[in-house]
Amino acid sequence: LERKIINNKVNLGIGCGGEYYQMILDPQNMKSKTILLQQTWLELISKKSNKDNKNKTFEQLLIDLIKQSRNEGGYNNTNQANQTNQANQANQANQKYFYLGNLQVTLLNQVKIPGTLYQLKKFAIISNKDVDISEKDFIDKQLGNGQILALSLDDYALNSDKKYTNLHVVFNIEPM
């Protein structure tokens, strides 16, 4: 076994779990780091579901994507103080947000669905006033690039007890 010290960048390909990861190693004088190779939850679910999706209608597929977004977590904690902290942290972390009237719309998560032309975005809808909302309030809004295929709100009323809800949006990121 020969040991060599490499001073230049090296391209390295690693196969793991049926996936191929391309890495560029750049030697630095620092402590070692552990790198975990894993797929996102949507990539894993997408691969598992691809066979099932052939038997589903387009509407069923969109509903499944919305359900997966809801199960992903994020802004669903029931502790009100924690909800406010999450909203503040989202804004402080330079997450994209804008206002629609009195509603603050903050992008929490976005992911391209592997093997499809779909993108899923999850937004927090926040209000300090009592307001009733519905999906139609967001249909014609510029929430992302591409055509909106489906959207769903977790709750339809915001008030002093419930100042936020989640909005889940599925986009077609290629022109139809």
mmCIF file with all atom_site columns, C-alpha atoms in Angstrom:
data_model
loop_
_atom_site.group_PDB
_atom_site.id
_atom_site.type_symbol
_atom_site.label_atom_id
_atom_site.label_alt_id
_atom_site.label_comp_id
_atom_site.label_asym_id
_atom_site.label_entity_id
_atom_site.label_seq_id
_atom_site.pdbx_PDB_ins_code
_atom_site.Cartn_x
_atom_site.Cartn_y
_atom_site.Cartn_z
_atom_site.occupancy
_atom_site.B_iso_or_equiv
_atom_site.pdbx_formal_charge
_atom_site.auth_seq_id
_atom_site.auth_comp_id
_atom_site.auth_asym_id
_atom_site.auth_atom_id
_atom_site.pdbx_PDB_model_num
ATOM 1   C CA . LEU A 1 1   ? 0.000   0.000  0.000   1.00 0.00 ? 1   LEU A CA 1
ATOM 2   C CA . GLU A 1 2   ? 1.478   3.276  -1.129  1.00 0.00 ? 2   GLU A CA 1
ATOM 3   C CA . ARG A 1 3   ? 0.564   6.562  0.538   1.00 0.00 ? 3   ARG A CA 1
ATOM 4   C CA . LYS A 1 4   ? 0.593   9.743  -1.525  1.00 0.00 ? 4   LYS A CA 1
ATOM 5   C CA . ILE A 1 5   ? -0.046  13.312 -0.505  1.00 0.00 ? 5   ILE A CA 1
ATOM 6   C CA . ILE A 1 6   ? -2.108  15.157 -3.080  1.00 0.00 ? 6   ILE A CA 1
ATOM 7   C CA . ASN A 1 7   ? -1.883  18.939 -3.255  1.00 0.00 ? 7   ASN A CA 1
ATOM 8   C CA . ASN A 1 8   ? -4.289  19.533 -6.155  1.00 0.00 ? 8   ASN A CA 1
ATOM 9   C CA . LYS A 1 9   ? -8.078  19.315 -6.484  1.00 0.00 ? 9   LYS A CA 1
ATOM 10  C CA . VAL A 1 10  ? -9.262  15.811 -7.294  1.00 0.00 ? 10  VAL A CA 1
ATOM 11  C CA . ASN A 1 11  ? -12.565 14.715 -8.881  1.00 0.00 ? 11  ASN A CA 1
ATOM 12  C CA . LEU A 1 12  ? -13.987 11.734 -7.056  1.00 0.00 ? 12  LEU A CA 1
ATOM 13  C CA . GLY A 1 13  ? -17.050 9.683  -7.908  1.00 0.00 ? 13  GLY A CA 1
ATOM 14  C CA . ILE A 1 14  ? -18.655 7.563  -5.211  1.00 0.00 ? 14  ILE A CA 1
ATOM 15  C CA . GLY A 1 15  ? -21.398 5.006  -5.687  1.00 0.00 ? 15  GLY A CA 1
ATOM 16  C CA . CYS A 1 16  ? -23.728 4.491  -2.740  1.00 0.00 ? 16  CYS A CA 1
ATOM 17  C CA . GLY A 1 17  ? -27.182 2.944  -2.542  1.00 0.00 ? 17  GLY A CA 1
ATOM 18  C CA . GLY A 1 18  ? -27.593 2.785  -6.298  1.00 0.00 ? 18  GLY A CA 1
ATOM 19  C CA . GLU A 1 19  ? -26.777 6.497  -6.637  1.00 0.00 ? 19  GLU A CA 1
ATOM 20  C CA . TYR A 1 20  ? -23.647 8.179  -7.970  1.00 0.00 ? 20  TYR A CA 1
ATOM 21  C CA . TYR A 1 21  ? -22.235 11.227 -6.171  1.00 0.00 ? 21  TYR A CA 1
ATOM 22  C CA . GLN A 1 22  ? -19.682 13.470 -7.864  1.00 0.00 ? 22  GLN A CA 1
ATOM 23  C CA . MET A 1 23  ? -17.338 15.261 -5.463  1.00 0.00 ? 23  MET A CA 1
ATOM 24  C CA . ILE A 1 24  ? -14.419 17.639 -5.869  1.00 0.00 ? 24  ILE A CA 1
ATOM 25  C CA . LEU A 1 25  ? -11.846 17.240 -3.126  1.00 0.00 ? 25  LEU A CA 1
ATOM 26  C CA . ASP A 1 26  ? -9.731  20.301 -2.397  1.00 0.00 ? 26  ASP A CA 1
ATOM 27  C CA . PRO A 1 27  ? -6.902  19.633 0.094   1.00 0.00 ? 27  PRO A CA 1
ATOM 28  C CA . GLN A 1 28  ? -6.975  22.077 3.005   1.00 0.00 ? 28  GLN A CA 1
ATOM 29  C CA . ASN A 1 29  ? -5.161  22.255 6.312   1.00 0.00 ? 29  ASN A CA 1
ATOM 30  C CA . MET A 1 30  ? -8.163  21.620 8.600   1.00 0.00 ? 30  MET A CA 1
ATOM 31  C CA . LYS A 1 31  ? -9.792  19.008 10.783  1.00 0.00 ? 31  LYS A CA 1
ATOM 32  C CA . SER A 1 32  ? -11.379 16.079 9.025   1.00 0.00 ? 32  SER A CA 1
ATOM 33  C CA . LYS A 1 33  ? -15.105 16.132 8.282   1.00 0.00 ? 33  LYS A CA 1
ATOM 34  C CA . THR A 1 34  ? -17.685 13.417 7.906   1.00 0.00 ? 34  THR A CA 1
ATOM 35  C CA . ILE A 1 35  ? -19.837 13.526 4.794   1.00 0.00 ? 35  ILE A CA 1
ATOM 36  C CA . LEU A 1 36  ? -23.158 11.689 4.795   1.00 0.00 ? 36  LEU A CA 1
ATOM 37  C CA . LEU A 1 37  ? -24.397 10.511 1.432   1.00 0.00 ? 37  LEU A CA 1
ATOM 38  C CA . GLN A 1 38  ? -28.164 10.349 1.435   1.00 0.00 ? 38  GLN A CA 1
ATOM 39  C CA . GLN A 1 39  ? -31.152 11.233 -0.638  1.00 0.00 ? 39  GLN A CA 1
ATOM 40  C CA . THR A 1 40  ? -33.812 13.733 0.319   1.00 0.00 ? 40  THR A CA 1
ATOM 41  C CA . TRP A 1 41  ? -37.106 12.396 1.621   1.00 0.00 ? 41  TRP A CA 1
ATOM 42  C CA . LEU A 1 42  ? -38.813 13.319 -1.648  1.00 0.00 ? 42  LEU A CA 1
ATOM 43  C CA . GLU A 1 43  ? -36.209 11.505 -3.743  1.00 0.00 ? 43  GLU A CA 1
ATOM 44  C CA . LEU A 1 44  ? -36.691 8.357  -1.678  1.00 0.00 ? 44  LEU A CA 1
ATOM 45  C CA . ILE A 1 45  ? -40.486 8.578  -1.813  1.00 0.00 ? 45  ILE A CA 1
ATOM 46  C CA . SER A 1 46  ? -40.403 9.425  -5.520  1.00 0.00 ? 46  SER A CA 1
ATOM 47  C CA . LYS A 1 47  ? -38.330 6.354  -6.389  1.00 0.00 ? 47  LYS A CA 1
ATOM 48  C CA . LYS A 1 48  ? -40.535 4.143  -4.249  1.00 0.00 ? 48  LYS A CA 1
ATOM 49  C CA . SER A 1 49  ? -43.691 5.632  -5.731  1.00 0.00 ? 49  SER A CA 1
ATOM 50  C CA . ASN A 1 50  ? -42.682 5.695  -9.412  1.00 0.00 ? 50  ASN A CA 1
ATOM 51  C CA . LYS A 1 51  ? -44.025 2.184  -9.972  1.00 0.00 ? 51  LYS A CA 1
ATOM 52  C CA . ASP A 1 52  ? -47.277 3.001  -8.165  1.00 0.00 ? 52  ASP A CA 1
ATOM 53  C CA . ASN A 1 53  ? -47.652 6.297  -10.038 1.00 0.00 ? 53  ASN A CA 1
ATOM 54  C CA . LYS A 1 54  ? -48.182 4.516  -13.346 1.00 0.00 ? 54  LYS A CA 1
ATOM 55  C CA . ASN A 1 55  ? -51.582 3.350  -12.055 1.00 0.00 ? 55  ASN A CA 1
ATOM 56  C CA . LYS A 1 56  ? -52.604 6.732  -10.593 1.00 0.00 ? 56  LYS A CA 1
ATOM 57  C CA . THR A 1 57  ? -54.545 9.513  -12.203 1.00 0.00 ? 57  THR A CA 1
ATOM 58  C CA . PHE A 1 58  ? -52.922 12.926 -12.571 1.00 0.00 ? 58  PHE A CA 1
ATOM 59  C CA . GLU A 1 59  ? -55.121 14.261 -9.738  1.00 0.00 ? 59  GLU A CA 1
ATOM 60  C CA . GLN A 1 60  ? -54.130 11.403 -7.424  1.00 0.00 ? 60  GLN A CA 1
ATOM 61  C CA . LEU A 1 61  ? -50.456 12.088 -8.121  1.00 0.00 ? 61  LEU A CA 1
ATOM 62  C CA . LEU A 1 62  ? -50.872 15.786 -7.239  1.00 0.00 ? 62  LEU A CA 1
ATOM 63  C CA . ILE A 1 63  ? -52.746 14.913 -4.046  1.00 0.00 ? 63  ILE A CA 1
ATOM 64  C CA . ASP A 1 64  ? -49.938 12.535 -3.048  1.00 0.00 ? 64  ASP A CA 1
ATOM 65  C CA . LEU A 1 65  ? -47.341 15.280 -3.582  1.00 0.00 ? 65  LEU A CA 1
ATOM 66  C CA . ILE A 1 66  ? -49.334 17.653 -1.341  1.00 0.00 ? 66  ILE A CA 1
ATOM 67  C CA . LYS A 1 67  ? -49.629 14.938 1.334   1.00 0.00 ? 67  LYS A CA 1
ATOM 68  C CA . GLN A 1 68  ? -45.877 14.338 1.191   1.00 0.00 ? 68  GLN A CA 1
ATOM 69  C CA . SER A 1 69  ? -45.273 18.066 1.653   1.00 0.00 ? 69  SER A CA 1
ATOM 70  C CA . ARG A 1 70  ? -47.562 18.100 4.704   1.00 0.00 ? 70  ARG A CA 1
ATOM 71  C CA . ASN A 1 71  ? -45.808 15.087 6.232   1.00 0.00 ? 71  ASN A CA 1
ATOM 72  C CA . GLU A 1 72  ? -42.404 16.701 5.662   1.00 0.00 ? 72  GLU A CA 1
ATOM 73  C CA . GLY A 1 73  ? -42.921 18.896 8.727   1.00 0.00 ? 73  GLY A CA 1
ATOM 74  C CA . GLY A 1 74  ? -41.649 22.417 9.026   1.00 0.00 ? 74  GLY A CA 1
ATOM 75  C CA . TYR A 1 75  ? -44.174 24.949 10.278  1.00 0.00 ? 75  TYR A CA 1
ATOM 76  C CA . ASN A 1 76  ? -46.618 22.540 11.933  1.00 0.00 ? 76  ASN A CA 1
ATOM 77  C CA . ASN A 1 77  ? -45.565 22.739 15.598  1.00 0.00 ? 77  ASN A CA 1
ATOM 78  C CA . THR A 1 78  ? -48.524 23.486 17.882  1.00 0.00 ? 78  THR A CA 1
ATOM 79  C CA . ASN A 1 79  ? -46.548 25.552 20.416  1.00 0.00 ? 79  ASN A CA 1
ATOM 80  C CA . GLN A 1 80  ? -47.436 29.212 19.653  1.00 0.00 ? 80  GLN A CA 1
ATOM 81  C CA . ALA A 1 81  ? -44.125 30.608 20.990  1.00 0.00 ? 81  ALA A CA 1
ATOM 82  C CA . ASN A 1 82  ? -42.231 28.121 18.849  1.00 0.00 ? 82  ASN A CA 1
ATOM 83  C CA . GLN A 1 83  ? -44.329 29.111 15.807  1.00 0.00 ? 83  GLN A CA 1
ATOM 84  C CA . THR A 1 84  ? -43.442 32.775 16.254  1.00 0.00 ? 84  THR A CA 1
ATOM 85  C CA . ASN A 1 85  ? -39.766 31.881 16.673  1.00 0.00 ? 85  ASN A CA 1
ATOM 86  C CA . GLN A 1 86  ? -39.869 29.776 13.502  1.00 0.00 ? 86  GLN A CA 1
ATOM 87  C CA . ALA A 1 87  ? -41.409 32.652 11.551  1.00 0.00 ? 87  ALA A CA 1
ATOM 88  C CA . ASN A 1 88  ? -38.775 35.071 12.845  1.00 0.00 ? 88  ASN A CA 1
ATOM 89  C CA . GLN A 1 89  ? -35.976 32.604 12.127  1.00 0.00 ? 89  GLN A CA 1
ATOM 90  C CA . ALA A 1 90  ? -37.309 32.054 8.613   1.00 0.00 ? 90  ALA A CA 1
ATOM 91  C CA . ASN A 1 91  ? -37.195 35.793 7.959   1.00 0.00 ? 91  ASN A CA 1
ATOM 92  C CA . GLN A 1 92  ? -33.783 36.244 9.562   1.00 0.00 ? 92  GLN A CA 1
ATOM 93  C CA . ALA A 1 93  ? -32.362 33.366 7.507   1.00 0.00 ? 93  ALA A CA 1
ATOM 94  C CA . ASN A 1 94  ? -32.994 35.424 4.339   1.00 0.00 ? 94  ASN A CA 1
ATOM 95  C CA . GLN A 1 95  ? -35.779 33.140 3.234   1.00 0.00 ? 95  GLN A CA 1
ATOM 96  C CA . LYS A 1 96  ? -37.832 34.738 0.511   1.00 0.00 ? 96  LYS A CA 1
ATOM 97  C CA . TYR A 1 97  ? -40.963 36.477 1.692   1.00 0.00 ? 97  TYR A CA 1
ATOM 98  C CA . PHE A 1 98  ? -43.395 39.021 0.345   1.00 0.00 ? 98  PHE A CA 1
ATOM 99  C CA . TYR A 1 99  ? -46.752 40.494 1.266   1.00 0.00 ? 99  TYR A CA 1
ATOM 100 C CA . LEU A 1 100 ? -50.182 39.909 -0.250  1.00 0.00 ? 100 LEU A CA 1
ATOM 101 C CA . GLY A 1 101 ? -52.276 42.579 1.453   1.00 0.00 ? 101 GLY A CA 1
ATOM 102 C CA . ASN A 1 102 ? -51.978 41.865 5.195   1.00 0.00 ? 102 ASN A CA 1
ATOM 103 C CA . LEU A 1 103 ? -50.583 38.358 4.629   1.00 0.00 ? 103 LEU A CA 1
ATOM 104 C CA . GLN A 1 104 ? -46.877 37.662 4.861   1.00 0.00 ? 104 GLN A CA 1
ATOM 105 C CA . VAL A 1 105 ? -45.916 34.796 2.533   1.00 0.00 ? 105 VAL A CA 1
ATOM 106 C CA . THR A 1 106 ? -42.612 33.121 3.453   1.00 0.00 ? 106 THR A CA 1
ATOM 107 C CA . LEU A 1 107 ? -41.010 30.383 1.389   1.00 0.00 ? 107 LEU A CA 1
ATOM 108 C CA . LEU A 1 108 ? -40.117 27.532 3.759   1.00 0.00 ? 108 LEU A CA 1
ATOM 109 C CA . ASN A 1 109 ? -39.028 24.812 1.372   1.00 0.00 ? 109 ASN A CA 1
ATOM 110 C CA . GLN A 1 110 ? -38.759 24.066 -2.324  1.00 0.00 ? 110 GLN A CA 1
ATOM 111 C CA . VAL A 1 111 ? -37.691 20.930 -4.096  1.00 0.00 ? 111 VAL A CA 1
ATOM 112 C CA . LYS A 1 112 ? -37.775 19.624 -7.644  1.00 0.00 ? 112 LYS A CA 1
ATOM 113 C CA . ILE A 1 113 ? -39.464 16.234 -7.679  1.00 0.00 ? 113 ILE A CA 1
ATOM 114 C CA . PRO A 1 114 ? -36.885 13.795 -9.114  1.00 0.00 ? 114 PRO A CA 1
ATOM 115 C CA . GLY A 1 115 ? -37.883 12.119 -12.341 1.00 0.00 ? 115 GLY A CA 1
ATOM 116 C CA . THR A 1 116 ? -40.667 14.642 -13.058 1.00 0.00 ? 116 THR A CA 1
ATOM 117 C CA . LEU A 1 117 ? -41.149 18.169 -14.354 1.00 0.00 ? 117 LEU A CA 1
ATOM 118 C CA . TYR A 1 118 ? -42.715 19.182 -11.034 1.00 0.00 ? 118 TYR A CA 1
ATOM 119 C CA . GLN A 1 119 ? -41.523 21.465 -8.273  1.00 0.00 ? 119 GLN A CA 1
ATOM 120 C CA . LEU A 1 120 ? -43.057 21.498 -4.809  1.00 0.00 ? 120 LEU A CA 1
ATOM 121 C CA . LYS A 1 121 ? -42.943 24.638 -2.659  1.00 0.00 ? 121 LYS A CA 1
ATOM 122 C CA . LYS A 1 122 ? -44.112 25.070 0.907   1.00 0.00 ? 122 LYS A CA 1
ATOM 123 C CA . PHE A 1 123 ? -44.956 28.542 2.207   1.00 0.00 ? 123 PHE A CA 1
ATOM 124 C CA . ALA A 1 124 ? -45.911 29.895 5.624   1.00 0.00 ? 124 ALA A CA 1
ATOM 125 C CA . ILE A 1 125 ? -48.845 32.312 5.416   1.00 0.00 ? 125 ILE A CA 1
ATOM 126 C CA . ILE A 1 126 ? -48.713 34.642 8.432   1.00 0.00 ? 126 ILE A CA 1
ATOM 127 C CA . SER A 1 127 ? -51.127 37.331 9.611   1.00 0.00 ? 127 SER A CA 1
ATOM 128 C CA . ASN A 1 128 ? -51.502 39.390 12.780  1.00 0.00 ? 128 ASN A CA 1
ATOM 129 C CA . LYS A 1 129 ? -55.148 40.084 11.925  1.00 0.00 ? 129 LYS A CA 1
ATOM 130 C CA . ASP A 1 130 ? -58.221 37.893 11.807  1.00 0.00 ? 130 ASP A CA 1
ATOM 131 C CA . VAL A 1 131 ? -58.615 36.769 8.215   1.00 0.00 ? 131 VAL A CA 1
ATOM 132 C CA . ASP A 1 132 ? -60.296 34.007 6.241   1.00 0.00 ? 132 ASP A CA 1
ATOM 133 C CA . ILE A 1 133 ? -58.311 32.721 3.265   1.00 0.00 ? 133 ILE A CA 1
ATOM 134 C CA . SER A 1 134 ? -58.712 30.087 0.579   1.00 0.00 ? 134 SER A CA 1
ATOM 135 C CA . GLU A 1 135 ? -56.646 28.591 -2.212  1.00 0.00 ? 135 GLU A CA 1
ATOM 136 C CA . LYS A 1 136 ? -58.226 30.933 -4.768  1.00 0.00 ? 136 LYS A CA 1
ATOM 137 C CA . ASP A 1 137 ? -56.474 33.854 -3.018  1.00 0.00 ? 137 ASP A CA 1
ATOM 138 C CA . PHE A 1 138 ? -53.155 32.480 -4.287  1.00 0.00 ? 138 PHE A CA 1
ATOM 139 C CA . ILE A 1 139 ? -54.001 31.114 -7.757  1.00 0.00 ? 139 ILE A CA 1
ATOM 140 C CA . ASP A 1 140 ? -53.020 34.182 -9.776  1.00 0.00 ? 140 ASP A CA 1
ATOM 141 C CA . LYS A 1 141 ? -50.085 35.188 -7.588  1.00 0.00 ? 141 LYS A CA 1
ATOM 142 C CA . GLN A 1 142 ? -46.451 34.876 -8.636  1.00 0.00 ? 142 GLN A CA 1
ATOM 143 C CA . LEU A 1 143 ? -45.384 32.164 -6.191  1.00 0.00 ? 143 LEU A CA 1
ATOM 144 C CA . GLY A 1 144 ? -42.726 30.696 -8.456  1.00 0.00 ? 144 GLY A CA 1
ATOM 145 C CA . ASN A 1 145 ? -41.704 29.909 -11.991 1.00 0.00 ? 145 ASN A CA 1
ATOM 146 C CA . GLY A 1 146 ? -43.957 27.618 -13.920 1.00 0.00 ? 146 GLY A CA 1
ATOM 147 C CA . GLN A 1 147 ? -47.638 26.845 -14.038 1.00 0.00 ? 147 GLN A CA 1
ATOM 148 C CA . ILE A 1 148 ? -49.429 26.107 -10.754 1.00 0.00 ? 148 ILE A CA 1
ATOM 149 C CA . LEU A 1 149 ? -50.864 22.593 -10.975 1.00 0.00 ? 149 LEU A CA 1
ATOM 150 C CA . ALA A 1 150 ? -52.185 22.269 -7.416  1.00 0.00 ? 150 ALA A CA 1
ATOM 151 C CA . LEU A 1 151 ? -52.260 24.180 -4.171  1.00 0.00 ? 151 LEU A CA 1
ATOM 152 C CA . SER A 1 152 ? -53.584 23.453 -0.725  1.00 0.00 ? 152 SER A CA 1
ATOM 153 C CA . LEU A 1 153 ? -53.868 25.314 2.576   1.00 0.00 ? 153 LEU A CA 1
ATOM 154 C CA . ASP A 1 154 ? -53.633 23.544 5.928   1.00 0.00 ? 154 ASP A CA 1
ATOM 155 C CA . ASP A 1 155 ? -56.093 25.992 7.574   1.00 0.00 ? 155 ASP A CA 1
ATOM 156 C CA . TYR A 1 156 ? -58.505 28.599 6.242   1.00 0.00 ? 156 TYR A CA 1
ATOM 157 C CA . ALA A 1 157 ? -58.825 30.988 9.198   1.00 0.00 ? 157 ALA A CA 1
ATOM 158 C CA . LEU A 1 158 ? -56.060 33.001 10.833  1.00 0.00 ? 158 LEU A CA 1
ATOM 159 C CA . ASN A 1 159 ? -56.689 34.773 14.144  1.00 0.00 ? 159 ASN A CA 1
ATOM 160 C CA . SER A 1 160 ? -55.071 35.663 17.472  1.00 0.00 ? 160 SER A CA 1
ATOM 161 C CA . ASP A 1 161 ? -54.889 31.946 18.389  1.00 0.00 ? 161 ASP A CA 1
ATOM 162 C CA . LYS A 1 162 ? -53.625 30.747 15.003  1.00 0.00 ? 162 LYS A CA 1
ATOM 163 C CA . LYS A 1 163 ? -51.469 33.347 13.223  1.00 0.00 ? 163 LYS A CA 1
ATOM 164 C CA . TYR A 1 164 ? -50.120 31.131 10.455  1.00 0.00 ? 164 TYR A CA 1
ATOM 165 C CA . THR A 1 165 ? -50.900 28.285 8.110   1.00 0.00 ? 165 THR A CA 1
ATOM 166 C CA . ASN A 1 166 ? -48.968 26.375 5.469   1.00 0.00 ? 166 ASN A CA 1
ATOM 167 C CA . LEU A 1 167 ? -49.562 26.666 1.729   1.00 0.00 ? 167 LEU A CA 1
ATOM 168 C CA . HIS A 1 168 ? -48.364 23.765 -0.438  1.00 0.00 ? 168 HIS A CA 1
ATOM 169 C CA . VAL A 1 169 ? -47.949 24.429 -4.178  1.00 0.00 ? 169 VAL A CA 1
ATOM 170 C CA . VAL A 1 170 ? -47.075 22.041 -7.016  1.00 0.00 ? 170 VAL A CA 1
ATOM 171 C CA . PHE A 1 171 ? -45.677 23.665 -10.166 1.00 0.00 ? 171 PHE A CA 1
ATOM 172 C CA . ASN A 1 172 ? -45.039 22.366 -13.648 1.00 0.00 ? 172 ASN A CA 1
ATOM 173 C CA . ILE A 1 173 ? -41.587 23.834 -14.311 1.00 0.00 ? 173 ILE A CA 1
ATOM 174 C CA . GLU A 1 174 ? -41.679 23.065 -18.028 1.00 0.00 ? 174 GLU A CA 1
ATOM 175 C CA . PRO A 1 175 ? -44.142 24.760 -20.375 1.00 0.00 ? 175 PRO A CA 1
ATOM 176 C CA . MET A 1 176 ? -47.200 22.626 -21.129 1.00 0.00 ? 176 MET A CA 1
#
